[in-house]
mmCIF file of C-alpha atoms in Angstrom:
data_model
loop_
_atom_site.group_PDB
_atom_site.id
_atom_site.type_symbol
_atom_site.label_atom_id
_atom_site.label_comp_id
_atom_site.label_asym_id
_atom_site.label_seq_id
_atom_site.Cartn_x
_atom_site.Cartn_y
_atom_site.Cartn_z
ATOM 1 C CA UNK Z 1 13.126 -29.849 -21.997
ATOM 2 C CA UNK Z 2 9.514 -28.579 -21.323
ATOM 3 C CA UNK Z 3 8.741 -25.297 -21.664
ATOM 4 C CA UNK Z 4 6.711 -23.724 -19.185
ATOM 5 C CA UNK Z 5 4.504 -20.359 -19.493
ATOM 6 C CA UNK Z 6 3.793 -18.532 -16.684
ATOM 7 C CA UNK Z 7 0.761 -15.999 -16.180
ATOM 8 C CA UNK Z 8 0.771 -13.416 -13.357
ATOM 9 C CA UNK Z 9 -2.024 -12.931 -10.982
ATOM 10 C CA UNK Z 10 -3.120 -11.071 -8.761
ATOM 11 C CA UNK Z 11 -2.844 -12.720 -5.294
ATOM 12 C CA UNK Z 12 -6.685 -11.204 -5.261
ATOM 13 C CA UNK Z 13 -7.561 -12.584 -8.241
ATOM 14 C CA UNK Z 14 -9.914 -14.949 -7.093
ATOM 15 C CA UNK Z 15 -10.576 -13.824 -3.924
ATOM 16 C CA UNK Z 16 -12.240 -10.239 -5.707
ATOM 17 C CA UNK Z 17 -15.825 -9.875 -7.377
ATOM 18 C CA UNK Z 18 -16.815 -6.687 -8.272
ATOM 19 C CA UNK Z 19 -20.674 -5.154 -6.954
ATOM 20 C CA UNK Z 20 -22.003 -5.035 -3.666
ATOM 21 C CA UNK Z 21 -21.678 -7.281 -0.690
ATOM 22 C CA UNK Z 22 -23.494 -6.889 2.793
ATOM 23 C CA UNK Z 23 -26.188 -4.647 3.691
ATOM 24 C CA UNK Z 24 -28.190 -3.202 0.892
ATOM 25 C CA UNK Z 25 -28.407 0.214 0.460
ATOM 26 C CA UNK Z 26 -26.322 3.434 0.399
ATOM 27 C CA UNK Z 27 -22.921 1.327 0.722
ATOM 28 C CA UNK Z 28 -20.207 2.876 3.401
ATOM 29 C CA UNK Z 29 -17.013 1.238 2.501
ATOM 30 C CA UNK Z 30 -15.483 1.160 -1.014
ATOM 31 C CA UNK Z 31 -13.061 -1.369 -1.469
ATOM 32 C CA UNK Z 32 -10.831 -1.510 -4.700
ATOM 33 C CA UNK Z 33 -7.217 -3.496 -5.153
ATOM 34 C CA UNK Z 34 -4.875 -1.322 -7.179
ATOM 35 C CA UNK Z 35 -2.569 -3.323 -9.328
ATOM 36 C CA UNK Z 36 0.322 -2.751 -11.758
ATOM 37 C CA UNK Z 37 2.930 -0.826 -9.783
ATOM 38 C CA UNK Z 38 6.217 -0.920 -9.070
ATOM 39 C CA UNK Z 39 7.620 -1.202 -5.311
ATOM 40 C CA UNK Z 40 11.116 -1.038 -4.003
ATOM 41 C CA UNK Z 41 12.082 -1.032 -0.235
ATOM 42 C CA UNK Z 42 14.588 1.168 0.193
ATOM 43 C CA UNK Z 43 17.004 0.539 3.546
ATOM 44 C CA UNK Z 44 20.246 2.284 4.364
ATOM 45 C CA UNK Z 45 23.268 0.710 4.841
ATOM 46 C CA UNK Z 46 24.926 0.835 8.414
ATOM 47 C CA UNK Z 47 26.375 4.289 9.160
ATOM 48 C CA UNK Z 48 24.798 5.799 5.549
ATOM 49 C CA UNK Z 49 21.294 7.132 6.103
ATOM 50 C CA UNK Z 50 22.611 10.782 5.828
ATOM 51 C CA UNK Z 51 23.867 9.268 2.004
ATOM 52 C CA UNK Z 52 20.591 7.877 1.092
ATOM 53 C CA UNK Z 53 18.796 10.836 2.574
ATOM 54 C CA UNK Z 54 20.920 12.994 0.239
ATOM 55 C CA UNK Z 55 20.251 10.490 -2.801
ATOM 56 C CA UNK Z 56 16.636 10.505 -2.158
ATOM 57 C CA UNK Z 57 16.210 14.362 -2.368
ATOM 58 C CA UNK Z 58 18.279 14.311 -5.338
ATOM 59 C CA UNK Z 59 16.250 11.726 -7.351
ATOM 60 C CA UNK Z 60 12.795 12.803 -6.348
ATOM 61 C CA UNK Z 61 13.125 16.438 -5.494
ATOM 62 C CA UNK Z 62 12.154 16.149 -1.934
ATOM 63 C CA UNK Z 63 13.274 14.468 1.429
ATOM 64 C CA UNK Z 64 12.530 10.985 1.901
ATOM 65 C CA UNK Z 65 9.749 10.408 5.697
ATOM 66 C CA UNK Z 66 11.827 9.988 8.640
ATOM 67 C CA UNK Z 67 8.577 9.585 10.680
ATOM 68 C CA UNK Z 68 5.674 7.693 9.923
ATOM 69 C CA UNK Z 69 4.202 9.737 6.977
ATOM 70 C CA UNK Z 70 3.807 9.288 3.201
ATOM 71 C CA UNK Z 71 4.824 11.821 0.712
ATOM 72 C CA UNK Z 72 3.527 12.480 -2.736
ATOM 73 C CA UNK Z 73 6.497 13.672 -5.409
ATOM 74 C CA UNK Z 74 5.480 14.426 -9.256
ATOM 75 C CA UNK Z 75 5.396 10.535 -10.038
ATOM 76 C CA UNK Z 76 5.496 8.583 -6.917
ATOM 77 C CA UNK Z 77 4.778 8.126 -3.429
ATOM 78 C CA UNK Z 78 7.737 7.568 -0.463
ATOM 79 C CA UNK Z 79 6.562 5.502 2.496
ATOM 80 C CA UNK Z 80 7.921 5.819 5.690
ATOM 81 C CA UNK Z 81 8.485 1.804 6.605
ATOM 82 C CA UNK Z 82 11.069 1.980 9.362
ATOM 83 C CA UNK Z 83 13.895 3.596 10.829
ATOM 84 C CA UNK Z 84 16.297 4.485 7.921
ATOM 85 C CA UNK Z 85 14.066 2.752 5.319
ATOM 86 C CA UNK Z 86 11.220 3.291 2.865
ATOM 87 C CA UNK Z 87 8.987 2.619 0.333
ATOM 88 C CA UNK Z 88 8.911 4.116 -3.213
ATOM 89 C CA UNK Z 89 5.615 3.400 -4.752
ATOM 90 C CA UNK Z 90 5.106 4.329 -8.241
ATOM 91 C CA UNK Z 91 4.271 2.923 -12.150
ATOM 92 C CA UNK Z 92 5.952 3.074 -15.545
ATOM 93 C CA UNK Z 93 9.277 1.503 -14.599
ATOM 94 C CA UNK Z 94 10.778 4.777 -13.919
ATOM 95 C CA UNK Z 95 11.840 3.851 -10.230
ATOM 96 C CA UNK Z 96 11.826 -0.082 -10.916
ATOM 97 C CA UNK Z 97 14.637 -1.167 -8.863
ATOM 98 C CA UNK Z 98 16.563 -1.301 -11.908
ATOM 99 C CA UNK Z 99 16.238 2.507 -12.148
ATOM 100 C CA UNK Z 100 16.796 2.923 -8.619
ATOM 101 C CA UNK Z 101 19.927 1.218 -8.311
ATOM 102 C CA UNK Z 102 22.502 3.507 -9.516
ATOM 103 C CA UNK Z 103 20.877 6.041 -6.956
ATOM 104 C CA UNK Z 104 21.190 4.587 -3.830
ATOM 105 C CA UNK Z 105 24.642 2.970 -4.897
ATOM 106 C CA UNK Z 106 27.018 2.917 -2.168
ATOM 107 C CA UNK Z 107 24.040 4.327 0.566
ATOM 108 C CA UNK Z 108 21.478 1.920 0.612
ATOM 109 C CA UNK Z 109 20.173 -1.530 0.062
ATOM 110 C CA UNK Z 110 17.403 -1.991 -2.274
ATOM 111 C CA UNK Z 111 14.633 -5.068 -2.139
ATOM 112 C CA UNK Z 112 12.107 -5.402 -5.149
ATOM 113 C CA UNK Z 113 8.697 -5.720 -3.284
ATOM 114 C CA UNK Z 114 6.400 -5.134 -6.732
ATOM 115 C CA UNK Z 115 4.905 -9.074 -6.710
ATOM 116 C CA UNK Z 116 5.711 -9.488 -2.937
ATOM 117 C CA UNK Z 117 2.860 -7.098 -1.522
ATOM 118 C CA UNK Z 118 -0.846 -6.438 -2.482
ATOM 119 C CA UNK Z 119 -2.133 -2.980 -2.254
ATOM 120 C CA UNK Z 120 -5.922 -2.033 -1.239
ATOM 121 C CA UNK Z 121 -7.592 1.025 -0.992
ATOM 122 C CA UNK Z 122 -10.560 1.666 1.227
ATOM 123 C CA UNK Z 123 -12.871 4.498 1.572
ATOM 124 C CA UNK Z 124 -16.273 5.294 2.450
ATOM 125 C CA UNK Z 125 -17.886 7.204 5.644
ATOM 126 C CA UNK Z 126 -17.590 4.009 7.327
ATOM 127 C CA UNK Z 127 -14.047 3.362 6.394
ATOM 128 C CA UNK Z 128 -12.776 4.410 10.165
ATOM 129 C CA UNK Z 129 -15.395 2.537 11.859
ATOM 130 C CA UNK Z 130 -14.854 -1.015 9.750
ATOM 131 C CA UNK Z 131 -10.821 -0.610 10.211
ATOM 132 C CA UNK Z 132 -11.351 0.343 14.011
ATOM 133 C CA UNK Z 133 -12.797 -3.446 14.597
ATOM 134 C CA UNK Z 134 -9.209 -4.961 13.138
ATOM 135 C CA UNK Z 135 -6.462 -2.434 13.989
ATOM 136 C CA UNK Z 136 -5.502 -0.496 17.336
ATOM 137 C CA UNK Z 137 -4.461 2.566 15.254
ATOM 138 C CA UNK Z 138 -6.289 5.766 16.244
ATOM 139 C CA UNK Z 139 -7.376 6.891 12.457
ATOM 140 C CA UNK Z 140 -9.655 9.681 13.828
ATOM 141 C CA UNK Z 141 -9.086 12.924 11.489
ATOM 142 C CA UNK Z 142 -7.043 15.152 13.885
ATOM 143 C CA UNK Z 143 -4.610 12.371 14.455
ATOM 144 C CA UNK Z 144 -4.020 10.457 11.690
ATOM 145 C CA UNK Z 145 -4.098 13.194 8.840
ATOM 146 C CA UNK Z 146 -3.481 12.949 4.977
ATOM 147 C CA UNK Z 147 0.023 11.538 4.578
ATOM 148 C CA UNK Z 148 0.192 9.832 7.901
ATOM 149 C CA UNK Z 149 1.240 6.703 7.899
ATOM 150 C CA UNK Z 150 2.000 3.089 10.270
ATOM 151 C CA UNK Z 151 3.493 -0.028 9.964
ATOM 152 C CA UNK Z 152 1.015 -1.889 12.178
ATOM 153 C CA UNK Z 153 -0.940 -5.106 11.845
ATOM 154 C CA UNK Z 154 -4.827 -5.906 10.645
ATOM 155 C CA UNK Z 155 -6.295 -8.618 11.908
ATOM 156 C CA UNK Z 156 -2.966 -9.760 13.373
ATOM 157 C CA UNK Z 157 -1.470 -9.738 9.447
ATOM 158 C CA UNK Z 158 1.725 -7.089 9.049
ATOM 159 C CA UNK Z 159 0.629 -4.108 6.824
ATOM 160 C CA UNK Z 160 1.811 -0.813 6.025
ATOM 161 C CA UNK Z 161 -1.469 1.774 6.444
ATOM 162 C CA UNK Z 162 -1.680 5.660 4.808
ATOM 163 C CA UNK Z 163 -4.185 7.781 4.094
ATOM 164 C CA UNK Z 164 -4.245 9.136 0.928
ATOM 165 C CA UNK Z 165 -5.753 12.253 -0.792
ATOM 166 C CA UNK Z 166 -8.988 12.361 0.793
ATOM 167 C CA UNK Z 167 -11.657 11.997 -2.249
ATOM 168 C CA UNK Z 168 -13.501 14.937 -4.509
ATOM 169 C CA UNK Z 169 -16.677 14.662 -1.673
ATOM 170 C CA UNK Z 170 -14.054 14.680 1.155
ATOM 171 C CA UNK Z 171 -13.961 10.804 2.023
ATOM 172 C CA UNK Z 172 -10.689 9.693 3.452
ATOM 173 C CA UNK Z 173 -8.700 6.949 1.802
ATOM 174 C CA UNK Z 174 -6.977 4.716 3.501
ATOM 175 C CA UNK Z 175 -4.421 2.557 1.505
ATOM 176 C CA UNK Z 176 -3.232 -1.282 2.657
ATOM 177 C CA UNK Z 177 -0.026 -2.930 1.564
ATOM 178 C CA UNK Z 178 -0.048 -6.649 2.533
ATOM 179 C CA UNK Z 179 2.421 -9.446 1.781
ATOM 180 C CA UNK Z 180 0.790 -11.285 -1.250
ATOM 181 C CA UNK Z 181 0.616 -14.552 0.546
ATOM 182 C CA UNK Z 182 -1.660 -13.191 3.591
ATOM 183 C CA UNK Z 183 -3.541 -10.394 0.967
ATOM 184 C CA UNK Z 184 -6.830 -13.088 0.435
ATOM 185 C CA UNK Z 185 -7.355 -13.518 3.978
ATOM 186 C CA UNK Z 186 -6.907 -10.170 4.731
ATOM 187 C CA UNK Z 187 -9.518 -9.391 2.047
ATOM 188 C CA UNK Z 188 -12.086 -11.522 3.357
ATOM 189 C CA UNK Z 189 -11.963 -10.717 7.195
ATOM 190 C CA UNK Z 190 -12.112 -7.254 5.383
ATOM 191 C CA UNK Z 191 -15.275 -8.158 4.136
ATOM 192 C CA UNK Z 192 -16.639 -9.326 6.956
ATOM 193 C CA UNK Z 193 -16.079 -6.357 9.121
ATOM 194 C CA UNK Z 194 -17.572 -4.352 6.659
ATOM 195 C CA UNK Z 195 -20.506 -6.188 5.650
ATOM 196 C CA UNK Z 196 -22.909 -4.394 8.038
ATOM 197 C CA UNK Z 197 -22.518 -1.193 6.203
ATOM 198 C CA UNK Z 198 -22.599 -2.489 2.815
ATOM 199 C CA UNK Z 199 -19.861 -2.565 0.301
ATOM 200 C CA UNK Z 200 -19.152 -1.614 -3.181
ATOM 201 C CA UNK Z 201 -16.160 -3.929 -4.694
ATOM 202 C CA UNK Z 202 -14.429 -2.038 -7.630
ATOM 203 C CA UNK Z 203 -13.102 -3.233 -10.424
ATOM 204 C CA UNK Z 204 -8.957 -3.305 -10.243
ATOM 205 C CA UNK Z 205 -7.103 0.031 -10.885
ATOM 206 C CA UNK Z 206 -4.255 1.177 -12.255
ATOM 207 C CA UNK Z 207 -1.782 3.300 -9.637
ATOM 208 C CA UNK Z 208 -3.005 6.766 -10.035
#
């Protein structure tokens, strides 16, 4: 029997060149894809959420988003990503879905999502105004905070949208999880919007 080998890519991989792209000059967007994480959908089970909410604030020391928010705990970051159902986003294997199993046992349904999704992180001062020609999400400051978050669509592609810690110079940070199989076109109409203000392409990063 043949043996096959199989490398894993990034759906980005080729889709991603680090350096500028669009207008020269002082860029405004800063695009990056962060890689290497580990991402499990966590959904309660009919007539359970009180259980899971329970078993969430047991595992990671704090409540779990009801509402459309993100949280930061000591070593990973709970989405909001629908009624009764979250995201934990984190690195190391310590809440693989392995890990997270005997947890949620009984309360909730776990999906690994850690190869199904891309995640990219924009910034830059014109971070709003390139995201305000693809989304209908009001991201202006007094609305849509750090740690506010929105299952929405870009560009008519399903995403989950939250702003991070804003920057050391005070730039907002607005992260992007995409379903791998839509995250190159959704990097390239990216692009495009943003071209007119000039981007800087970072290398990938590690989850911080």
């Amino acid at each position: 029997m043949a043996e096959f080998s199989w490398d894993v890519r990034s759906p980005l991989d080729r889709a991603l060149i680090a350096g500028p792209y669009g207008a020269q000059g002082d860029a405004g967007v800063a695009l990056t894809e962060i890689r290497n994480f580990d991402l499990v959908q966590v959904m309660a089970r009919r007539g359970k959420a009180g259980e899971m909410v329970k078993a969430a604030q047991a595992r990671f020391g704090m409540a779990a988003p009801e509402t459309p928010k993100a949280v930061d705990t000591a070593d990973a970051t709970l989405i909001w990503s629908g009624p009764d159902q979250f995201l934990v986003l984190s690195q190391g294997g310590k809440h693989s879905i392995e890990a997270l199993g005997p947890v949620f046992a009984g309360s909730a349904s776990l999906s690994d999502q850690s190869h199904a999704r891309a995640l990219i992180s924009v910034s830059g001062d014109k971070a709003r105004a390139m995201l305000a020609k693809l989304s209908s999400i009001d991201l202006h400051p007094d609305v849509f905070g750090v740690g506010a978050a929105a299952a929405t669509s870009i560009d008519h592609t399903s995403v989950t949208l939250w702003r991070g810690k804003d920057l050391a110079d005070g730039q907002a940070v607005f992260n992007l999880l995409v379903f791998a199989t839509f995250a190159e076109s959704l990097w390239h109409t990216i692009l495009d919007s943003a071209a007119e203000y000039g981007v800087t392409i970072g290398h990938s990063e590690e989850l911080a």
